[in-house]
Amino acid sequence: MKFDKNNFTVKELTIGEETIRYRAFLNLVYVEKPVNPEYQKMHIFAPEVYYEGGERNGYKLETAPIFMPNQVGGYMPGKTEEPGFSKFEPGKANTIFKALAHGYVVAVPAIRGRVQKDEKGLYNGKAPACIVDYKAAVRYLRHFAGELPGDVEKIITNGTSAGGALSSLMGTTGNHPDYEPYLKALGAAGERDDIFGASCYCPIINLDHADMAYEWQFQGINDYHRMNMEMNEGGRPSFTPVDGEMSQVQIKASREEAALFPAYLNGLKLQDGDGKELTLDENGEGSFKEYIKGVVLDSAQKALEKGEDLSDKKWLTVENGRAVSMDFGEYVKDITRMKTAPAFDDLTMDSPENDLFGNEEINCRHFTAYSRGNSLAGGGMAEEHIVKMMNPMCYAGDEKADKAKHFRIRHGERDRDTSLAISAMLTLKLRNGGYDVNYHSPWDTPHAGDYDLDELFAWIDGICK
Ligand code: DHB
C-alpha cells in the first residue's frame, strides 16, 4: 500500500457555469493483498486552491470533510469515478464534481460486486466483499492521514440503493470484529474504519426481513410493474418494462410473508419520539403503521408547503393546507407493486440478493428460512454470520460497533424497491439508541439518489462546522 503525495495531476473542468480546478490522486490500491486490484483502488480529489493556501466554504486542506461516495448499484461491482458529467442527467455535473465545487475532499473507492470471479473461476465479490472493501478504503485514508488532503475524522459516506445499504453499514458497523478476518486477509491497514456521517439514499437493507416488510405493505396487490434494468460496463442503466400478475405460489408467499412481519417488528421494541411503543397486531395494523402513515403525510405536507397541487391523490385528505390523513391501502395501490413475492429471497433464486449471498463456488443461495423452506430451486442457505454482516439492524444496538455520529436517510415516497418500513425501522432503531438521524421521504420520488445535493451538502456542513 502506497501513497505518494507528489504523484498527482492538476485538472480543470468546466460544466455549465462552473469551473473546478482540482488535484487528482488516481488509482490508489487500498489494500496490501488485493484480490481484484481494478476494484480495490480509489481516486482522491481535492480543490487545488487548498494547495495554494486558500479556502472554500470555510474549509481548507486539513479541515475539509472527506466525502466518500460509492458507485455501487444492484450489489454489482462499483467502479471508481472522476469528476465529470452525470450518467443520469445529461449535460449536468456528477456528484463528485459538485462535491469538489462545494469544497469537500472526495474519495471514490471502487468496490467489488457479486458477479466477479478470479482467474480460477471462483467468485470473489460475494457478500461481504462490498462492505469489506469500503471499510478497507477508509482504513487507507486513516493510514495516510496528514499526507492526504482532508480531515479523516470527518469522513461522510454516500450511496444509493445497494450503495445506500453500504453507506448505512459503514455508519453502523465501525471497527466491529466480525469484519476483521476479511480485512486482515486482504492486508487492509491496521486502522479504524468508523466514519463520522452516513448519507443513505433508499438503502436496500435488512434483506433477511425485507420480504415480510414488502408484503406487509403490498399484500393484496397481485399485479406488478417494473423496469428491468441492466447496468452496462460503463455503469449506464438501460430499461425494459415488465408487467404481470403474481402466480398462485407467489400470492401464497405474499400472504405468508405479510403474516410474519408483525412478530419481527414487535420484537424490535421500537419507540417513537415520545417514547410510545410502535407495534403491529396480527393483521398488520397498529401504531407502527400509523408511524409510517405519518412519514408519508410529512412528505405530502412538505410538497404542499412548496405549493404543489396534490388534489389528484384521492388517498390523501388535505384540510386547510394540511395533510391530515390518508388511506394506506389506496396509497399503495397508487404507487403499485414492483416485485413479486418474496421480493428479495426469490423462490427460484433469481434476485440480485440471492446472487449476493452466493459463495466462491455457488452463484445463488437463499438467506431466509421461509424461502429456503419453500424453495423452487432446491437452493442452499447462506451462512447466518454472512447475512448478519450485510444487515445494519444487527449492529445498531451492538456496543462493539462504533457508530457514525450522524445519519441522513432519504427514501422516496413512491419507492417500491423496498418497503418504507425498512428505512423507518433503521431510523427508529438508531434514534432509540441515541444516534442522530435526519430522515425524510421526499414527495413523488422514486427509487433514486443524489437528487437533493444542495440539501445534502447543507447537512454535511451543519454537522462538520
Ligand atoms: C438495487 C435495487 C433493488 O431493487 C435491489 O433489490 C437491490 C439493489 C439497486 O438499485 O442498487
GROMACS .gro file of C-alpha atoms and ligand atoms in nm:
model
  476
    1MET     CA    1   0.000   0.000   0.000
    2LYS     CA    2   0.145   0.332  -0.104
    3PHE     CA    3   0.054   0.696  -0.110
    4ASP     CA    4   0.291   0.941  -0.275
    5LYS     CA    5   0.169   1.293  -0.222
    6ASN     CA    6   0.391   1.413  -0.506
    7ASN     CA    7   0.226   1.184  -0.755
    8PHE     CA    8  -0.074   1.382  -0.873
    9THR     CA    9  -0.218   1.567  -1.166
   10VAL     CA   10  -0.392   1.901  -1.157
   11LYS     CA   11  -0.700   1.911  -1.373
   12GLU     CA   12  -0.950   2.175  -1.471
   13LEU     CA   13  -1.306   2.107  -1.578
   14THR     CA   14  -1.598   2.330  -1.673
   15ILE     CA   15  -1.958   2.210  -1.670
   16GLY     CA   16  -2.229   2.466  -1.723
   17GLU     CA   17  -2.133   2.784  -1.541
   18GLU     CA   18  -1.894   2.617  -1.303
   19THR     CA   19  -1.522   2.553  -1.337
   20ILE     CA   20  -1.330   2.341  -1.090
   21ARG     CA   21  -0.955   2.308  -1.059
   22TYR     CA   22  -0.852   2.010  -0.857
   23ARG     CA   23  -0.568   1.781  -0.764
   24ALA     CA   24  -0.623   1.417  -0.854
   25PHE     CA   25  -0.451   1.122  -0.687
   26LEU     CA   26  -0.552   0.832  -0.905
   27ASN     CA   27  -0.565   0.453  -0.883
   28LEU     CA   28  -0.455   0.413  -0.523
   29VAL     CA   29  -0.477   0.044  -0.432
   30TYR     CA   30  -0.619   0.047  -0.081
   31VAL     CA   31  -0.516  -0.298   0.043
   32GLU     CA   32  -0.181  -0.476   0.063
   33LYS     CA   33  -0.305  -0.801  -0.094
   34PRO     CA   34  -0.579  -0.712  -0.343
   35VAL     CA   35  -0.771  -0.999  -0.500
   36ASN     CA   36  -0.906  -0.765  -0.769
   37PRO     CA   37  -0.679  -0.456  -0.794
   38GLU     CA   38  -0.903  -0.287  -1.053
   39TYR     CA   39  -1.185  -0.288  -0.795
   40GLN     CA   40  -0.981  -0.238  -0.480
   41LYS     CA   41  -0.845   0.102  -0.568
   42MET     CA   42  -0.963   0.456  -0.518
   43HIS     CA   43  -0.929   0.805  -0.658
   44ILE     CA   44  -0.888   1.102  -0.424
   45PHE     CA   45  -0.961   1.458  -0.533
   46ALA     CA   46  -0.909   1.792  -0.358
   47PRO     CA   47  -0.974   2.152  -0.464
   48GLU     CA   48  -0.637   2.279  -0.592
   49VAL     CA   49  -0.694   2.608  -0.409
   50TYR     CA   50  -0.621   2.421  -0.083
   51TYR     CA   51  -0.261   2.368  -0.202
   52GLU     CA   52  -0.225   2.741  -0.260
   53GLY     CA   53  -0.321   2.814   0.100
   54GLY     CA   54  -0.676   2.902   0.003
   55GLU     CA   55  -1.017   2.816   0.144
   56ARG     CA   56  -1.355   2.723   0.010
   57ASN     CA   57  -1.676   2.745   0.209
   58GLY     CA   58  -1.461   2.793   0.518
   59TYR     CA   59  -1.272   2.466   0.464
   60LYS     CA   60  -0.900   2.427   0.398
   61LEU     CA   61  -0.656   2.146   0.322
   62GLU     CA   62  -0.656   1.989   0.670
   63THR     CA   63  -1.014   2.067   0.770
   64ALA     CA   64  -1.219   1.979   0.465
   65PRO     CA   65  -1.461   1.688   0.522
   66ILE     CA   66  -1.385   1.380   0.314
   67PHE     CA   67  -1.694   1.295   0.111
   68MET     CA   68  -1.679   0.930   0.014
   69PRO     CA   69  -1.944   0.829  -0.239
   70ASN     CA   70  -1.962   0.472  -0.362
   71GLN     CA   71  -2.080   0.387  -0.713
   72VAL     CA   72  -2.244   0.055  -0.625
   73GLY     CA   73  -2.587  -0.035  -0.765
   74GLY     CA   74  -2.762  -0.371  -0.751
   75TYR     CA   75  -2.477  -0.511  -0.540
   76MET     CA   76  -2.284  -0.512  -0.867
   77PRO     CA   77  -1.919  -0.401  -0.887
   78GLY     CA   78  -1.881  -0.026  -0.839
   79LYS     CA   79  -1.610   0.142  -1.042
   80THR     CA   80  -1.416   0.438  -0.917
   81GLU     CA   81  -1.508   0.757  -1.094
   82GLU     CA   82  -1.381   1.107  -1.170
   83PRO     CA   83  -1.549   1.446  -1.174
   84GLY     CA   84  -1.746   1.478  -1.497
   85PHE     CA   85  -2.092   1.456  -1.646
   86SER     CA   86  -2.374   1.280  -1.466
   87LYS     CA   87  -2.477   0.940  -1.606
   88PHE     CA   88  -2.836   1.009  -1.509
   89GLU     CA   89  -2.889   1.374  -1.602
   90PRO     CA   90  -2.748   1.456  -1.946
   91GLY     CA   91  -2.542   1.775  -1.952
   92LYS     CA   92  -2.531   1.805  -1.571
   93ALA     CA   93  -2.228   1.761  -1.348
   94ASN     CA   94  -2.193   1.444  -1.143
   95THR     CA   95  -2.192   1.429  -0.765
   96ILE     CA   96  -1.812   1.420  -0.746
   97PHE     CA   97  -1.783   1.743  -0.946
   98LYS     CA   98  -2.042   1.916  -0.728
   99ALA     CA   99  -1.885   1.797  -0.403
  100LEU     CA  100  -1.544   1.931  -0.511
  101ALA     CA  101  -1.701   2.260  -0.618
  102HIS     CA  102  -1.852   2.280  -0.271
  103GLY     CA  103  -1.511   2.237  -0.108
  104TYR     CA  104  -1.505   1.875   0.001
  105VAL     CA  105  -1.218   1.639  -0.050
  106VAL     CA  106  -1.371   1.350  -0.243
  107ALA     CA  107  -1.252   0.990  -0.211
  108VAL     CA  108  -1.410   0.749  -0.459
  109PRO     CA  109  -1.339   0.382  -0.395
  110ALA     CA  110  -1.407   0.109  -0.646
  111ILE     CA  111  -1.578  -0.184  -0.472
  112ARG     CA  112  -1.613  -0.549  -0.569
  113GLY     CA  113  -1.951  -0.689  -0.665
  114ARG     CA  114  -2.145  -1.012  -0.672
  115VAL     CA  115  -2.069  -1.125  -1.030
  116GLN     CA  116  -1.690  -1.112  -1.022
  117LYS     CA  117  -1.458  -1.412  -1.043
  118ASP     CA  118  -1.088  -1.471  -1.005
  119GLU     CA  119  -0.866  -1.633  -1.267
  120LYS     CA  120  -0.953  -1.979  -1.128
  121GLY     CA  121  -1.320  -1.910  -1.189
  122LEU     CA  122  -1.407  -1.864  -0.820
  123TYR     CA  123  -1.644  -1.585  -0.722
  124ASN     CA  124  -1.463  -1.321  -0.520
  125GLY     CA  125  -1.717  -1.041  -0.491
  126LYS     CA  126  -1.999  -1.212  -0.299
  127ALA     CA  127  -2.107  -1.085   0.043
  128PRO     CA  128  -1.943  -0.946   0.247
  129ALA     CA  129  -1.683  -0.831  -0.012
  130CYS     CA  130  -1.853  -0.497  -0.085
  131ILE     CA  131  -1.865  -0.376   0.274
  132VAL     CA  132  -1.517  -0.512   0.348
  133ASP     CA  133  -1.374  -0.312   0.057
  134TYR     CA  134  -1.546   0.008   0.168
  135LYS     CA  135  -1.401  -0.035   0.517
  136ALA     CA  136  -1.054  -0.108   0.376
  137ALA     CA  137  -1.071   0.216   0.178
  138VAL     CA  138  -1.149   0.412   0.497
  139ARG     CA  139  -0.859   0.243   0.672
  140TYR     CA  140  -0.632   0.350   0.387
  141LEU     CA  141  -0.742   0.710   0.434
  142ARG     CA  142  -0.659   0.691   0.805
  143HIS     CA  143  -0.326   0.521   0.734
  144PHE     CA  144  -0.211   0.816   0.525
  145ALA     CA  145  -0.382   1.087   0.729
  146GLY     CA  146  -0.176   1.405   0.724
  147GLU     CA  147  -0.027   1.322   0.386
  148LEU     CA  148  -0.368   1.307   0.225
  149PRO     CA  149  -0.594   1.611   0.191
  150GLY     CA  150  -0.891   1.638   0.425
  151ASP     CA  151  -0.988   1.552   0.780
  152VAL     CA  152  -1.011   1.175   0.836
  153GLU     CA  153  -1.231   1.236   1.141
  154LYS     CA  154  -1.492   1.389   0.909
  155ILE     CA  155  -1.550   1.108   0.662
  156ILE     CA  156  -1.903   1.102   0.519
  157THR     CA  157  -2.003   0.805   0.306
  158ASN     CA  158  -2.277   0.832   0.043
  159GLY     CA  159  -2.462   0.585  -0.176
  160THR     CA  160  -2.794   0.489  -0.332
  161SER     CA  161  -2.991   0.166  -0.304
  162ALA     CA  162  -2.734  -0.114  -0.264
  163GLY     CA  163  -2.484   0.172  -0.234
  164GLY     CA  164  -2.709   0.329   0.031
  165ALA     CA  165  -2.706  -0.003   0.211
  166LEU     CA  166  -2.325   0.003   0.211
  167SER     CA  167  -2.325   0.359   0.345
  168SER     CA  168  -2.563   0.257   0.625
  169LEU     CA  169  -2.338  -0.038   0.706
  170MET     CA  170  -2.037   0.195   0.719
  171GLY     CA  171  -2.227   0.409   0.967
  172THR     CA  172  -2.338   0.123   1.191
  173THR     CA  173  -2.053  -0.131   1.192
  174GLY     CA  174  -1.737   0.075   1.256
  175ASN     CA  175  -1.445  -0.137   1.382
  176HIS     CA  176  -1.667  -0.436   1.455
  177PRO     CA  177  -1.465  -0.759   1.499
  178ASP     CA  178  -1.696  -0.956   1.263
  179TYR     CA  179  -1.524  -0.798   0.961
  180GLU     CA  180  -1.168  -0.825   1.094
  181PRO     CA  181  -1.070  -1.161   0.939
  182TYR     CA  182  -1.179  -1.042   0.594
  183LEU     CA  183  -0.988  -0.715   0.629
  184LYS     CA  184  -0.678  -0.899   0.754
  185ALA     CA  185  -0.688  -1.143   0.463
  186LEU     CA  186  -0.675  -0.850   0.219
  187GLY     CA  187  -0.396  -0.677   0.408
  188ALA     CA  188  -0.611  -0.375   0.493
  189ALA     CA  189  -0.435  -0.111   0.703
  190GLY     CA  190  -0.443  -0.167   1.079
  191GLU     CA  191  -0.655   0.141   1.137
  192ARG     CA  192  -1.007   0.229   1.248
  193ASP     CA  193  -1.285   0.215   0.991
  194ASP     CA  194  -1.558   0.406   1.174
  195ILE     CA  195  -1.689   0.716   0.998
  196PHE     CA  196  -1.840   1.049   1.102
  197GLY     CA  197  -2.154   1.058   0.891
  198ALA     CA  198  -2.352   0.825   0.665
  199SER     CA  199  -2.574   0.951   0.385
  200CYS     CA  200  -2.804   0.675   0.266
  201TYR     CA  201  -3.049   0.704  -0.023
  202CYS     CA  202  -3.318   0.431  -0.032
  203PRO     CA  203  -3.095   0.173   0.135
  204ILE     CA  204  -3.175  -0.186   0.030
  205ILE     CA  205  -3.106  -0.327   0.375
  206ASN     CA  206  -3.234  -0.576   0.629
  207LEU     CA  207  -3.251  -0.826   0.344
  208ASP     CA  208  -3.345  -1.113   0.573
  209HIS     CA  209  -3.664  -0.927   0.678
  210ALA     CA  210  -3.728  -0.720   0.366
  211ASP     CA  211  -3.961  -0.982   0.214
  212MET     CA  212  -4.203  -0.968   0.507
  213ALA     CA  213  -4.188  -0.588   0.522
  214TYR     CA  214  -4.260  -0.572   0.149
  215GLU     CA  215  -4.568  -0.793   0.181
  216TRP     CA  216  -4.686  -0.607   0.491
  217GLN     CA  217  -4.702  -0.305   0.260
  218PHE     CA  218  -4.805  -0.458  -0.075
  219GLN     CA  219  -5.011  -0.768   0.014
  220GLY     CA  220  -5.346  -0.767  -0.169
  221ILE     CA  221  -5.196  -0.621  -0.484
  222ASN     CA  222  -5.114  -0.903  -0.723
  223ASP     CA  223  -5.021  -0.716  -1.041
  224TYR     CA  224  -4.665  -0.596  -1.069
  225HIS     CA  225  -4.495  -0.340  -1.288
  226ARG     CA  226  -4.124  -0.298  -1.314
  227MET     CA  227  -3.846  -0.190  -1.541
  228ASN     CA  228  -3.576  -0.447  -1.590
  229MET     CA  229  -3.251  -0.263  -1.554
  230GLU     CA  230  -2.922  -0.372  -1.698
  231MET     CA  231  -2.608  -0.189  -1.597
  232ASN     CA  232  -2.366  -0.193  -1.885
  233GLU     CA  233  -1.990  -0.183  -1.831
  234GLY     CA  234  -1.982   0.196  -1.832
  235GLY     CA  235  -2.231   0.192  -1.545
  236ARG     CA  236  -2.511   0.330  -1.759
  237PRO     CA  237  -2.853   0.179  -1.698
  238SER     CA  238  -3.085   0.056  -1.974
  239PHE     CA  239  -3.452  -0.037  -1.908
  240THR     CA  240  -3.722  -0.271  -2.042
  241PRO     CA  241  -4.077  -0.273  -1.894
  242VAL     CA  242  -4.213  -0.595  -1.742
  243ASP     CA  243  -4.579  -0.620  -1.630
  244GLY     CA  244  -4.753  -0.925  -1.491
  245GLU     CA  245  -4.970  -1.099  -1.235
  246MET     CA  246  -4.825  -1.295  -0.948
  247SER     CA  247  -4.864  -1.674  -0.965
  248GLN     CA  248  -5.066  -1.867  -0.704
  249VAL     CA  249  -4.740  -1.966  -0.534
  250GLN     CA  250  -4.636  -1.601  -0.517
  251ILE     CA  251  -4.977  -1.492  -0.386
  252LYS     CA  252  -4.949  -1.754  -0.114
  253ALA     CA  253  -4.597  -1.636  -0.033
  254SER     CA  254  -4.725  -1.278  -0.015
  255ARG     CA  255  -4.989  -1.375   0.243
  256GLU     CA  256  -4.748  -1.585   0.447
  257GLU     CA  257  -4.467  -1.329   0.443
  258ALA     CA  258  -4.706  -1.050   0.547
  259ALA     CA  259  -4.815  -1.263   0.841
  260LEU     CA  260  -4.451  -1.294   0.958
  261PHE     CA  261  -4.388  -0.921   0.980
  262PRO     CA  262  -4.574  -0.817   1.300
  263ALA     CA  263  -4.376  -1.059   1.520
  264TYR     CA  264  -4.047  -0.935   1.378
  265LEU     CA  265  -4.144  -0.570   1.412
  266ASN     CA  266  -4.278  -0.613   1.766
  267GLY     CA  267  -3.957  -0.790   1.864
  268LEU     CA  268  -3.757  -0.478   1.777
  269LYS     CA  269  -3.936  -0.283   2.053
  270LEU     CA  270  -3.914   0.042   1.862
  271GLN     CA  271  -4.043   0.367   2.008
  272ASP     CA  272  -4.144   0.694   1.851
  273GLY     CA  273  -4.001   1.032   1.960
  274ASP     CA  274  -4.238   1.044   2.257
  275GLY     CA  275  -4.132   0.704   2.389
  276LYS     CA  276  -4.452   0.536   2.270
  277GLU     CA  277  -4.406   0.174   2.160
  278LEU     CA  278  -4.460   0.110   1.792
  279THR     CA  279  -4.631  -0.223   1.737
  280LEU     CA  280  -4.850  -0.417   1.495
  281ASP     CA  281  -5.132  -0.660   1.563
  282GLU     CA  282  -5.158  -0.987   1.374
  283ASN     CA  283  -5.340  -0.812   1.090
  284GLY     CA  284  -5.054  -0.569   1.046
  285GLU     CA  285  -5.248  -0.279   1.198
  286GLY     CA  286  -5.127  -0.064   1.485
  287SER     CA  287  -4.906   0.223   1.595
  288PHE     CA  288  -4.618   0.130   1.365
  289LYS     CA  289  -4.849   0.155   1.065
  290GLU     CA  290  -4.965   0.494   1.193
  291TYR     CA  291  -4.599   0.597   1.218
  292ILE     CA  292  -4.540   0.502   0.852
  293LYS     CA  293  -4.852   0.694   0.752
  294GLY     CA  294  -4.701   0.988   0.937
  295VAL     CA  295  -4.387   0.961   0.724
  296VAL     CA  296  -4.599   0.978   0.407
  297LEU     CA  297  -4.810   1.263   0.547
  298ASP     CA  298  -4.493   1.460   0.633
  299SER     CA  299  -4.383   1.404   0.275
  300ALA     CA  300  -4.713   1.538   0.142
  301GLN     CA  301  -4.700   1.830   0.384
  302LYS     CA  302  -4.360   1.944   0.258
  303ALA     CA  303  -4.490   1.923  -0.100
  304LEU     CA  304  -4.797   2.129  -0.008
  305GLU     CA  305  -4.574   2.390   0.153
  306LYS     CA  306  -4.378   2.413  -0.171
  307GLY     CA  307  -4.707   2.495  -0.343
  308GLU     CA  308  -4.760   2.162  -0.517
  309ASP     CA  309  -5.111   2.057  -0.616
  310LEU     CA  310  -5.186   1.714  -0.465
  311SER     CA  311  -5.558   1.712  -0.544
  312ASP     CA  312  -5.520   1.408  -0.774
  313LYS     CA  313  -5.411   1.200  -0.473
  314LYS     CA  314  -5.750   1.064  -0.374
  315TRP     CA  315  -5.597   0.867  -0.085
  316LEU     CA  316  -5.481   1.187   0.079
  317THR     CA  317  -5.701   1.417   0.288
  318VAL     CA  318  -5.591   1.779   0.295
  319GLU     CA  319  -5.770   2.026   0.523
  320ASN     CA  320  -5.674   2.395   0.534
  321GLY     CA  321  -5.343   2.327   0.363
  322ARG     CA  322  -5.254   2.042   0.598
  323ALA     CA  323  -5.213   1.676   0.502
  324VAL     CA  324  -5.421   1.530   0.786
  325SER     CA  325  -5.492   1.167   0.698
  326MET     CA  326  -5.451   0.902   0.434
  327ASP     CA  327  -5.583   0.566   0.317
  328PHE     CA  328  -5.276   0.345   0.326
  329GLY     CA  329  -5.423   0.072   0.103
  330GLU     CA  330  -5.516   0.324  -0.167
  331TYR     CA  331  -5.173   0.488  -0.142
  332VAL     CA  332  -5.004   0.150  -0.202
  333LYS     CA  333  -5.237   0.082  -0.498
  334ASP     CA  334  -5.141   0.419  -0.640
  335ILE     CA  335  -4.765   0.361  -0.621
  336THR     CA  336  -4.812  -0.003  -0.745
  337ARG     CA  337  -4.622  -0.321  -0.668
  338MET     CA  338  -4.284  -0.365  -0.836
  339LYS     CA  339  -4.162  -0.704  -0.711
  340THR     CA  340  -4.323  -1.047  -0.689
  341ALA     CA  341  -4.330  -1.225  -0.353
  342PRO     CA  342  -4.091  -1.298  -0.193
  343ALA     CA  343  -3.934  -0.976  -0.317
  344PHE     CA  344  -3.573  -1.042  -0.217
  345ASP     CA  345  -3.516  -1.407  -0.132
  346ASP     CA  346  -3.679  -1.529  -0.451
  347LEU     CA  347  -3.814  -1.886  -0.452
  348THR     CA  348  -3.639  -1.953  -0.782
  349MET     CA  349  -3.326  -1.764  -0.664
  350ASP     CA  350  -3.346  -1.509  -0.945
  351SER     CA  351  -3.292  -1.193  -0.739
  352PRO     CA  352  -2.977  -0.981  -0.707
  353GLU     CA  353  -2.981  -1.068  -0.337
  354ASN     CA  354  -2.977  -1.445  -0.398
  355ASP     CA  355  -2.672  -1.376  -0.611
  356LEU     CA  356  -2.515  -1.152  -0.344
  357PHE     CA  357  -2.535  -1.437  -0.094
  358GLY     CA  358  -2.361  -1.696  -0.312
  359ASN     CA  359  -2.014  -1.810  -0.220
  360GLU     CA  360  -1.687  -1.881  -0.403
  361GLU     CA  361  -1.838  -2.174  -0.590
  362ILE     CA  362  -2.215  -2.128  -0.576
  363ASN     CA  363  -2.369  -1.834  -0.758
  364CYS     CA  364  -2.701  -1.804  -0.571
  365ARG     CA  365  -2.830  -1.906  -0.230
  366HIS     CA  366  -3.126  -1.843  -0.005
  367PHE     CA  367  -3.095  -1.628   0.306
  368THR     CA  368  -3.434  -1.660   0.480
  369ALA     CA  369  -3.592  -1.964   0.643
  370TYR     CA  370  -3.919  -1.902   0.455
  371SER     CA  371  -3.768  -1.911   0.108
  372ARG     CA  372  -3.528  -2.191   0.191
  373GLY     CA  373  -3.825  -2.395   0.317
  374ASN     CA  374  -4.036  -2.313   0.011
  375SER     CA  375  -3.757  -2.309  -0.245
  376LEU     CA  376  -3.849  -2.398  -0.602
  377ALA     CA  377  -3.482  -2.418  -0.692
  378GLY     CA  378  -3.359  -2.651  -0.419
  379GLY     CA  379  -3.110  -2.385  -0.322
  380GLY     CA  380  -2.876  -2.389  -0.025
  381MET     CA  381  -2.868  -2.134   0.256
  382ALA     CA  382  -2.614  -1.858   0.314
  383GLU     CA  383  -2.432  -1.872   0.648
  384GLU     CA  384  -2.600  -1.675   0.925
  385HIS     CA  385  -2.286  -1.473   1.001
  386ILE     CA  386  -2.261  -1.358   0.638
  387VAL     CA  387  -2.626  -1.247   0.627
  388LYS     CA  388  -2.568  -1.064   0.957
  389MET     CA  389  -2.267  -0.876   0.818
  390MET     CA  390  -2.491  -0.725   0.547
  391ASN     CA  391  -2.758  -0.607   0.793
  392PRO     CA  392  -2.709  -0.274   0.973
  393MET     CA  393  -3.002  -0.358   1.205
  394CYS     CA  394  -2.782  -0.625   1.367
  395TYR     CA  395  -2.520  -0.368   1.466
  396ALA     CA  396  -2.727  -0.062   1.552
  397GLY     CA  397  -2.756  -0.186   1.912
  398ASP     CA  398  -2.414  -0.355   1.937
  399GLU     CA  399  -2.163  -0.173   2.156
  400LYS     CA  400  -1.871  -0.334   1.975
  401ALA     CA  401  -1.967  -0.132   1.666
  402ASP     CA  402  -1.856   0.232   1.665
  403LYS     CA  403  -2.144   0.417   1.506
  404ALA     CA  404  -2.134   0.731   1.296
  405LYS     CA  405  -2.245   1.036   1.493
  406HIS     CA  406  -2.486   1.137   1.221
  407PHE     CA  407  -2.704   0.966   0.966
  408ARG     CA  408  -2.908   1.110   0.682
  409ILE     CA  409  -3.159   0.870   0.532
  410ARG     CA  410  -3.380   0.951   0.235
  411HIS     CA  411  -3.639   0.710   0.099
  412GLY     CA  412  -3.863   0.835  -0.182
  413GLU     CA  413  -4.239   0.847  -0.119
  414ARG     CA  414  -4.311   0.628  -0.421
  415ASP     CA  415  -4.016   0.393  -0.389
  416ARG     CA  416  -4.130   0.034  -0.449
  417ASP     CA  417  -3.794  -0.139  -0.449
  418THR     CA  418  -3.828  -0.194  -0.076
  419SER     CA  419  -4.093  -0.111   0.184
  420LEU     CA  420  -4.086   0.227   0.356
  421ALA     CA  421  -4.088   0.022   0.677
  422ILE     CA  422  -3.728  -0.080   0.606
  423SER     CA  423  -3.571   0.265   0.626
  424ALA     CA  424  -3.810   0.363   0.906
  425MET     CA  425  -3.703   0.067   1.123
  426LEU     CA  426  -3.335   0.155   1.086
  427THR     CA  427  -3.409   0.519   1.163
  428LEU     CA  428  -3.607   0.429   1.477
  429LYS     CA  429  -3.354   0.172   1.594
  430LEU     CA  430  -3.072   0.424   1.565
  431ARG     CA  431  -3.270   0.710   1.721
  432ASN     CA  432  -3.378   0.484   2.009
  433GLY     CA  433  -3.006   0.413   2.060
  434GLY     CA  434  -2.935   0.787   2.086
  435TYR     CA  435  -2.795   0.847   1.738
  436ASP     CA  436  -2.881   1.149   1.528
  437VAL     CA  437  -3.083   1.053   1.219
  438ASN     CA  438  -3.216   1.304   0.971
  439TYR     CA  439  -3.493   1.107   0.799
  440HIS     CA  440  -3.737   1.210   0.532
  441SER     CA  441  -3.938   1.062   0.247
  442PRO     CA  442  -3.929   1.314  -0.039
  443TRP     CA  443  -4.261   1.353  -0.220
  444ASP     CA  444  -4.322   1.183  -0.555
  445THR     CA  445  -3.968   1.049  -0.552
  446PRO     CA  446  -3.892   0.701  -0.684
  447HIS     CA  447  -3.601   0.471  -0.605
  448ALA     CA  448  -3.317   0.719  -0.667
  449GLY     CA  449  -3.040   0.916  -0.502
  450ASP     CA  450  -2.832   1.236  -0.508
  451TYR     CA  451  -3.140   1.436  -0.615
  452ASP     CA  452  -3.102   1.699  -0.342
  453LEU     CA  453  -2.728   1.765  -0.325
  454ASP     CA  454  -2.769   2.123  -0.203
  455GLU     CA  455  -2.961   1.991   0.098
  456LEU     CA  456  -2.718   1.703   0.146
  457PHE     CA  457  -2.423   1.941   0.146
  458ALA     CA  458  -2.602   2.176   0.386
  459TRP     CA  459  -2.650   1.877   0.619
  460ILE     CA  460  -2.281   1.787   0.592
  461ASP     CA  461  -2.176   2.147   0.660
  462GLY     CA  462  -2.412   2.157   0.955
  463ILE     CA  463  -2.262   1.850   1.124
  464CYS     CA  464  -1.899   1.937   1.038
  465LYS     CA  465  -1.881   2.304   1.132
  466DHB     C1  466  -3.095  -0.223  -0.607
  466DHB     C2  467  -3.233  -0.224  -0.633
  466DHB     C3  468  -3.307  -0.330  -0.589
  466DHB     O1  469  -3.442  -0.335  -0.611
  466DHB     C4  470  -3.248  -0.436  -0.521
  466DHB     O2  471  -3.324  -0.539  -0.481
  466DHB     C5  472  -3.113  -0.433  -0.495
  466DHB     C6  473  -3.036  -0.326  -0.537
  466DHB     C7  474  -3.013  -0.107  -0.655
  466DHB     O3  475  -3.066  -0.025  -0.733
  466DHB     O4  476  -2.898  -0.095  -0.614
   0.00000   0.00000   0.00000
